[in-house]
């Protein structure tokens, strides 16, 4: 959907700097191209109908031609049955208005893909097949082993990543999106470790996706074990690690989400990630602009807090008309983190955000937790799309965050008039999205005690299911992460809280 920000001809220049996420190039016939700065690893069969060769770039390697060069006789070519293109893709290729998509017609993410990728962006791992019952790609160590074997044979960073890095004039950050509760967590941790050796202190953000909803107990145990490893190993290497669930425990009534459809659940995650990082893609001089490094400094807040939670709320822009002006003068920067004499440590505004993307951990130990504990906010970045607040209120919030003598949490607010575009490939999961073509989004990224409560719940389960050889280092590491989120008023009894 990022291509919807493009402007052409006499249209007003987009506030988004397209060069950040797209790269210029030339096709084989010399035509100028603009393709995503993306490197996608996936298993055999996971790309669906997406091929490395497309309308911009011809076939990279013809298997038949390669075979003939290596063998003088007639080659015997064995091909698997090709996946048929979706009607949506067929219409796009023919330049026709595509039909409406539904969970029944979407099989792979390529069924609703709207952009051409450079052939080097697509890397299919032949060693494992999607949804294989014989060789499932589920255990964290499996991902580690796969990376080690491939990297030893090919030097993955040199072959795959370096060509993209060499094209960047001013590299701001690298974002990695991975599932964290299966073997991809182990693959990503190893990849990130190698990348750190090459890139040093370059910002590296990891979005760890976790499957929400109910599942069999044995699968829950395996996923918690994988999550424990991902939190410990990835967060120690990443500049920022943000866990995202596929299915929040509680959804507001304006969301109609099909939990069985990855098209639906990934759309909610996309909305969260894209809105939260919008300030990093705005052009220089644009209101609400920021950088990954600045956000990291804010959220760490003189500590070592690298794990954050994401919350958001979504509205039809028409619902915001008049609201921002009505809320003006509620906040005064001179109060140093206090509003009307009340501490902001609880961040009452975040309680109004009705979508919590932080994954929840099932209670597998039988212990009773205290679910109603107050959440303390250390730092928070607010990314607002649409006029959720007046400019005066935004200014006051940001002035207060720069007050060295302030007693409350550090909160920065970045507001942009650029709304979230609802394209025809985006599912109708919002009631207003069926009518409105654009959505107003209020997203926050926070370092809070809730992060520690969740990690403690993971650590308790991991201590009972992880093998003794790994248990001590892993669990001690998780406890060490939690200690970064402990405030002065917290007592040791908090470790008994469940998330």
XYZ file of C-alpha atoms in Angstrom:
499
model
C 0.000 0.000 0.000
C 3.029 2.332 0.223
C 2.750 2.931 -3.514
C -0.480 4.849 -2.865
C 1.617 7.729 -1.499
C 3.182 8.313 -4.920
C 2.251 11.545 -6.698
C 2.509 12.194 -10.420
C 2.707 15.156 -12.783
C 1.249 18.338 -11.355
C -0.008 16.681 -8.169
C 1.114 18.156 -4.868
C 4.307 16.550 -3.574
C 3.680 13.721 -1.130
C 4.861 14.315 2.457
C 6.412 10.827 2.336
C 9.986 10.447 1.088
C 9.593 7.517 -1.325
C 13.344 6.935 -1.600
C 13.383 5.546 1.934
C 11.373 2.413 1.125
C 11.777 2.275 -2.670
C 14.876 2.021 -4.840
C 15.385 3.337 -8.395
C 16.728 1.014 -11.053
C 16.469 -0.084 -14.673
C 14.777 -3.076 -16.224
C 16.441 -5.217 -18.879
C 15.184 -2.949 -21.674
C 16.449 0.186 -19.922
C 13.105 1.311 -18.506
C 13.384 3.159 -15.207
C 11.945 1.173 -12.302
C 11.052 1.896 -8.690
C 10.892 -1.239 -6.562
C 10.707 -1.829 -2.784
C 13.888 -1.860 -0.692
C 12.925 -5.278 0.599
C 14.584 -8.645 1.113
C 12.049 -11.432 1.633
C 12.995 -14.905 2.851
C 10.291 -17.556 2.893
C 9.803 -21.287 2.600
C 9.153 -23.292 -0.521
C 5.583 -22.691 -1.657
C 5.014 -19.631 0.539
C 5.314 -17.102 -2.279
C 2.252 -18.451 -4.079
C 2.173 -17.106 -7.638
C 4.878 -14.493 -7.039
C 7.893 -15.153 -9.246
C 11.347 -13.622 -9.352
C 10.754 -12.723 -13.004
C 7.958 -10.268 -13.745
C 6.844 -7.594 -16.205
C 9.869 -5.453 -15.302
C 12.533 -8.143 -15.112
C 12.779 -11.274 -17.229
C 13.618 -14.747 -16.001
C 16.747 -14.722 -13.867
C 17.723 -18.335 -14.459
C 16.053 -20.720 -16.892
C 16.343 -24.166 -15.242
C 16.175 -25.937 -18.614
C 18.954 -23.821 -20.093
C 21.139 -24.354 -17.043
C 20.576 -28.103 -17.211
C 21.506 -28.225 -20.897
C 24.771 -26.431 -20.191
C 25.684 -29.014 -17.575
C 24.472 -32.122 -19.411
C 24.959 -32.964 -23.078
C 21.971 -35.301 -23.278
C 18.282 -34.516 -23.153
C 17.396 -33.314 -19.650
C 14.426 -34.776 -17.820
C 12.679 -31.775 -16.266
C 10.333 -32.481 -13.350
C 8.069 -29.589 -12.451
C 5.579 -29.243 -9.644
C 2.081 -28.153 -10.501
C 1.962 -24.387 -10.834
C -0.326 -22.381 -8.569
C -2.998 -20.584 -10.541
C -3.080 -16.805 -10.394
C -5.900 -15.253 -8.409
C -8.591 -13.354 -10.284
C -7.374 -10.198 -8.546
C -3.866 -10.613 -9.991
C -5.179 -11.503 -13.429
C -7.192 -8.288 -13.552
C -4.205 -6.213 -12.404
C -2.021 -7.741 -15.142
C -4.660 -6.910 -17.741
C -5.119 -3.360 -16.479
C -8.709 -4.031 -15.430
C -10.608 -3.104 -12.279
C -9.862 -6.010 -9.901
C -12.698 -7.903 -8.211
C -13.294 -7.642 -4.479
C -11.158 -9.927 -2.341
C -12.433 -12.157 0.460
C -10.870 -14.594 2.945
C -12.063 -17.417 0.685
C -10.213 -16.093 -2.379
C -6.956 -15.117 -0.638
C -4.567 -18.075 -0.321
C -1.159 -16.366 -0.248
C -0.001 -12.801 0.319
C 0.918 -12.676 -3.368
C -2.799 -12.948 -4.200
C -3.267 -9.302 -3.209
C 0.249 -7.989 -3.923
C 0.206 -4.711 -5.874
C 3.899 -4.008 -6.585
C 6.730 -5.481 -8.644
C 9.808 -6.645 -6.748
C 13.376 -6.782 -7.973
C 14.378 -10.440 -8.480
C 17.029 -10.105 -5.760
C 14.281 -9.283 -3.239
C 12.791 -12.782 -3.450
C 14.743 -15.557 -1.710
C 12.977 -18.909 -1.483
C 14.473 -21.396 0.976
C 14.139 -24.810 -0.630
C 15.107 -26.791 2.460
C 11.660 -26.523 4.076
C 8.179 -26.476 2.596
C 5.268 -24.376 3.801
C 2.918 -26.239 6.170
C 4.904 -29.465 5.888
C 3.805 -32.164 8.331
C 6.935 -34.225 7.624
C 9.469 -31.438 8.291
C 7.658 -28.635 10.143
C 9.482 -25.330 10.500
C 8.428 -24.878 14.114
C 11.313 -25.250 16.568
C 13.560 -22.284 17.320
C 16.725 -24.365 16.948
C 15.603 -25.467 13.481
C 15.790 -21.867 12.300
C 19.241 -21.445 13.842
C 20.511 -24.569 12.096
C 19.045 -23.518 8.751
C 20.728 -20.119 8.892
C 24.069 -21.632 9.893
C 24.026 -24.131 7.021
C 22.943 -21.582 4.403
C 25.334 -18.912 5.626
C 28.231 -21.349 5.599
C 27.461 -22.276 1.999
C 26.462 -18.899 0.545
C 27.389 -16.085 3.001
C 23.810 -14.788 3.068
C 24.621 -11.219 4.022
C 27.168 -10.840 1.252
C 24.932 -12.486 -1.347
C 21.530 -11.072 -0.383
C 21.772 -8.022 1.885
C 24.943 -6.235 0.825
C 23.708 -5.284 -2.692
C 20.806 -3.374 -1.104
C 22.987 -1.741 1.550
C 25.472 -0.485 -1.027
C 22.650 1.412 -2.751
C 21.823 3.419 0.375
C 23.384 6.879 0.622
C 22.287 7.490 4.217
C 21.168 4.309 5.925
C 18.753 5.266 8.722
C 17.845 1.777 9.948
C 17.039 -1.786 8.996
C 13.625 -3.196 9.881
C 13.105 -6.934 10.229
C 9.624 -8.455 10.324
C 9.543 -12.056 11.518
C 7.394 -14.516 13.376
C 8.903 -14.979 16.828
C 7.064 -18.089 18.016
C 8.419 -20.592 15.480
C 11.698 -21.435 13.714
C 11.855 -18.019 12.045
C 12.784 -16.589 15.446
C 15.980 -18.647 15.488
C 16.747 -17.775 11.851
C 16.268 -14.059 12.559
C 18.373 -14.100 15.723
C 21.292 -15.620 13.830
C 20.814 -13.230 10.902
C 20.743 -10.252 13.258
C 23.876 -11.444 15.044
C 25.761 -11.625 11.728
C 24.353 -8.275 10.678
C 25.538 -6.646 13.899
C 29.088 -7.808 13.165
C 28.889 -6.072 9.779
C 26.904 -2.919 10.562
C 27.918 -2.078 14.115
C 25.584 0.426 15.750
C 23.198 0.905 12.811
C 19.607 0.960 14.078
C 17.956 -2.439 13.695
C 14.270 -2.739 14.566
C 12.640 -6.157 14.845
C 8.879 -6.658 14.741
C 8.202 -10.053 16.346
C 4.878 -11.523 15.233
C 3.151 -14.004 17.539
C 0.085 -16.100 16.856
C -2.829 -15.127 19.081
C -6.014 -17.003 19.881
C -6.587 -20.439 21.352
C -4.460 -23.417 20.367
C -3.669 -26.943 21.674
C -1.608 -27.069 24.851
C 1.388 -28.753 23.220
C 1.529 -26.010 20.598
C 1.203 -23.349 23.302
C 4.177 -24.819 25.162
C 6.303 -24.946 22.007
C 5.427 -21.373 21.084
C 6.208 -20.022 24.563
C 9.584 -21.779 24.458
C 10.261 -20.156 21.080
C 9.082 -16.740 22.289
C 11.361 -16.953 25.328
C 14.363 -17.555 23.077
C 13.322 -14.776 20.683
C 12.898 -12.212 23.456
C 16.251 -13.072 25.014
C 18.347 -13.476 21.867
C 16.791 -10.906 19.525
C 16.254 -8.063 22.005
C 19.912 -8.241 23.050
C 20.963 -7.552 19.445
C 18.144 -5.305 18.196
C 17.925 -1.570 18.777
C 14.209 -2.020 19.409
C 12.066 -5.168 19.623
C 8.287 -4.843 19.301
C 6.133 -7.975 19.776
C 2.857 -7.921 17.821
C 0.006 -10.375 18.209
C -2.055 -11.600 15.281
C -5.190 -11.409 17.406
C -5.623 -9.005 20.356
C -7.517 -10.513 23.299
C -10.143 -7.777 23.179
C -11.256 -5.972 20.034
C -13.445 -2.856 19.854
C -16.891 -3.242 18.266
C -15.859 -1.338 15.135
C -13.471 -4.156 14.136
C -14.716 -7.278 12.380
C -11.698 -9.574 12.211
C -11.640 -13.098 10.787
C -9.112 -14.740 13.102
C -8.585 -17.644 10.692
C -7.565 -15.334 7.838
C -3.912 -14.243 7.751
C -5.023 -11.598 5.258
C -7.197 -10.068 7.994
C -4.776 -10.427 10.906
C -1.764 -9.175 8.930
C -3.780 -6.117 7.854
C -4.193 -5.106 11.498
C -0.461 -5.585 12.084
C 0.351 -3.590 8.943
C -1.829 -0.709 10.088
C 0.003 -0.659 13.429
C 3.541 -0.865 12.018
C 3.013 1.509 9.107
C 1.349 4.161 11.255
C 3.884 3.879 14.062
C 6.856 4.345 11.719
C 5.278 7.064 9.561
C 7.342 9.843 11.250
C 10.555 8.151 10.049
C 9.474 8.307 6.386
C 8.336 11.922 6.190
C 10.327 14.399 4.128
C 12.680 16.834 5.812
C 10.736 19.816 7.127
C 7.451 17.924 7.402
C 5.452 18.311 10.593
C 5.691 15.205 12.755
C 8.990 13.959 11.315
C 11.364 11.862 13.449
C 14.034 9.173 13.060
C 14.538 5.659 14.373
C 17.554 6.799 16.413
C 15.549 9.596 18.058
C 12.725 7.195 18.899
C 15.178 4.722 20.447
C 16.660 7.475 22.620
C 13.195 8.505 23.776
C 11.996 4.989 24.609
C 15.194 3.874 26.324
C 15.094 7.037 28.472
C 18.642 6.725 29.850
C 18.134 3.016 30.438
C 18.472 -0.176 28.438
C 14.837 -0.688 27.523
C 14.742 -2.200 24.056
C 11.323 -3.863 24.144
C 8.191 -1.781 23.628
C 4.464 -2.364 23.382
C 2.186 -0.946 20.715
C -1.371 0.293 21.246
C -3.661 2.080 18.836
C -7.137 3.294 18.043
C -8.763 3.900 14.658
C -11.510 6.313 13.622
C -13.234 7.692 10.581
C -11.607 11.138 10.080
C -15.066 12.713 10.150
C -15.414 11.657 13.801
C -12.441 13.857 14.753
C -13.875 17.089 13.392
C -14.034 19.558 16.271
C -12.618 17.115 18.842
C -9.059 18.464 18.818
C -10.120 22.063 19.379
C -12.409 20.973 22.187
C -9.503 19.359 24.039
C -7.212 22.379 23.841
C -5.883 23.848 27.096
C -6.231 20.559 28.961
C -2.448 20.247 29.074
C 0.137 22.777 30.205
C 3.848 22.099 29.657
C 4.685 24.001 32.847
C 3.128 21.197 34.890
C 6.199 18.993 34.132
C 4.307 15.799 33.447
C 1.284 16.587 35.593
C -2.157 17.558 34.394
C -4.545 19.289 36.780
C -2.280 18.203 39.634
C -2.501 14.490 38.785
C 0.530 12.386 37.860
C 0.628 11.104 34.301
C 2.507 7.950 35.303
C -0.552 5.854 34.510
C -0.845 7.529 31.098
C -4.643 7.796 31.250
C -4.788 8.646 27.553
C -3.452 5.213 26.587
C -6.398 3.661 28.387
C -8.569 5.180 25.663
C -6.648 3.285 22.972
C -8.770 0.217 22.396
C -6.398 -2.058 20.442
C -3.524 -3.610 22.421
C -1.095 -5.325 20.039
C 1.111 -6.773 22.806
C 0.738 -10.587 22.752
C -0.715 -12.276 25.821
C 0.759 -15.386 27.401
C -1.574 -18.230 28.331
C -1.469 -19.298 31.978
C 0.090 -22.747 31.622
C 1.448 -22.970 35.165
C -1.827 -22.790 37.067
C -0.586 -19.840 39.129
C -2.923 -17.012 40.006
C -1.825 -13.639 38.684
C -2.836 -10.116 39.564
C -4.294 -8.743 36.338
C -5.422 -5.358 37.601
C -2.069 -3.865 38.551
C -1.427 -0.309 37.486
C 0.846 0.039 34.451
C 3.677 2.522 34.823
C 4.814 4.288 31.643
C 8.489 5.242 31.357
C 8.468 6.705 27.847
C 6.081 6.892 24.932
C 6.029 7.947 21.299
C 2.646 8.953 19.890
C 2.067 8.856 16.133
C -1.191 10.558 15.194
C -2.685 10.447 11.703
C -5.456 13.008 11.446
C -6.330 15.850 13.784
C -6.613 14.010 17.072
C -5.236 17.063 18.903
C -4.737 20.756 18.384
C -1.282 22.006 17.403
C -1.049 23.792 20.773
C -1.642 20.564 22.656
C 0.998 18.761 20.572
C 3.480 21.546 21.259
C 2.821 21.464 25.009
C 3.304 17.686 25.149
C 6.640 17.872 23.346
C 7.869 20.779 25.463
C 7.113 18.814 28.619
C 9.085 15.812 27.322
C 12.200 17.978 27.014
C 11.965 19.233 30.596
C 14.875 17.652 32.458
C 13.183 18.296 35.791
C 9.873 16.705 34.818
C 8.572 13.966 37.102
C 6.277 12.129 34.709
C 7.015 9.849 31.769
C 8.698 11.227 28.667
C 6.035 11.513 25.985
C 6.573 12.836 22.472
C 3.740 13.355 20.037
C 4.049 13.472 16.242
C 0.928 14.388 14.294
C 0.530 14.275 10.510
C -2.417 15.136 8.300
C -1.576 12.081 6.163
C -4.312 9.507 6.793
C -4.055 5.738 6.327
C -5.190 4.871 2.770
C -7.728 2.054 2.442
C -6.804 0.393 -0.870
C -8.819 -2.336 -2.594
C -6.354 -5.001 -1.403
C -6.987 -4.065 2.242
C -9.721 -6.179 3.897
C -12.885 -4.578 5.241
C -12.060 -5.142 8.903
C -13.160 -1.674 10.036
C -16.776 -0.597 9.997
C -15.807 2.856 8.726
C -13.421 1.316 6.199
C -16.334 0.126 4.101
C -17.257 3.749 3.419
C -14.212 5.877 4.241
C -11.262 5.569 1.875
C -8.892 6.875 4.541
C -8.613 6.250 8.275
C -7.386 8.313 11.226
C -4.990 6.354 13.442
C -3.689 7.086 16.942
C -0.765 4.738 17.656
C 1.607 4.670 20.623
C 4.864 2.846 21.229
C 5.673 2.651 24.941
C 8.159 1.223 27.395
C 6.066 0.206 30.412
C 6.004 -2.152 33.376
C 3.496 -4.215 31.384
C 6.406 -5.341 29.195
C 8.203 -6.727 32.247
C 5.064 -8.428 33.551
C 4.692 -10.282 30.258
C 8.346 -11.328 30.142
C 8.145 -12.604 33.735
C 5.174 -14.763 32.720
C 7.217 -16.134 29.812
C 10.206 -16.768 32.091
C 8.143 -18.749 34.619
C 6.805 -21.043 31.918
C 10.198 -21.351 30.214
C 11.813 -22.387 33.506
C 9.536 -25.431 33.623
C 9.773 -26.507 29.970
C 13.253 -25.568 28.709
C 16.042 -28.145 28.920
C 18.459 -27.805 31.813
C 21.404 -26.997 29.528
C 19.764 -23.784 28.280
C 17.477 -22.961 31.193
C 19.773 -21.034 33.520
C 21.260 -18.627 30.971
C 17.907 -18.066 29.254
C 15.843 -17.478 32.385
C 18.498 -15.325 34.051
C 18.657 -13.283 30.859
C 14.886 -12.767 30.842
C 14.931 -11.691 34.491
C 17.701 -9.234 33.664
C 15.541 -7.698 30.933
C 12.662 -7.315 33.402
C 14.862 -5.455 35.858
C 15.278 -2.646 33.316
C 11.533 -2.010 33.602
C 11.289 -1.966 37.380
C 10.439 1.368 38.930
C 11.407 2.527 42.411
C 7.939 1.939 43.788
C 7.763 -1.659 42.550
C 8.311 -4.436 45.079
C 9.739 -7.876 44.582
C 6.244 -9.363 44.787
C 5.538 -8.012 41.314
C 7.359 -10.973 39.845
C 4.320 -13.042 40.714
C 2.085 -11.042 38.401
C 0.836 -12.570 35.212
C 0.320 -10.604 32.036
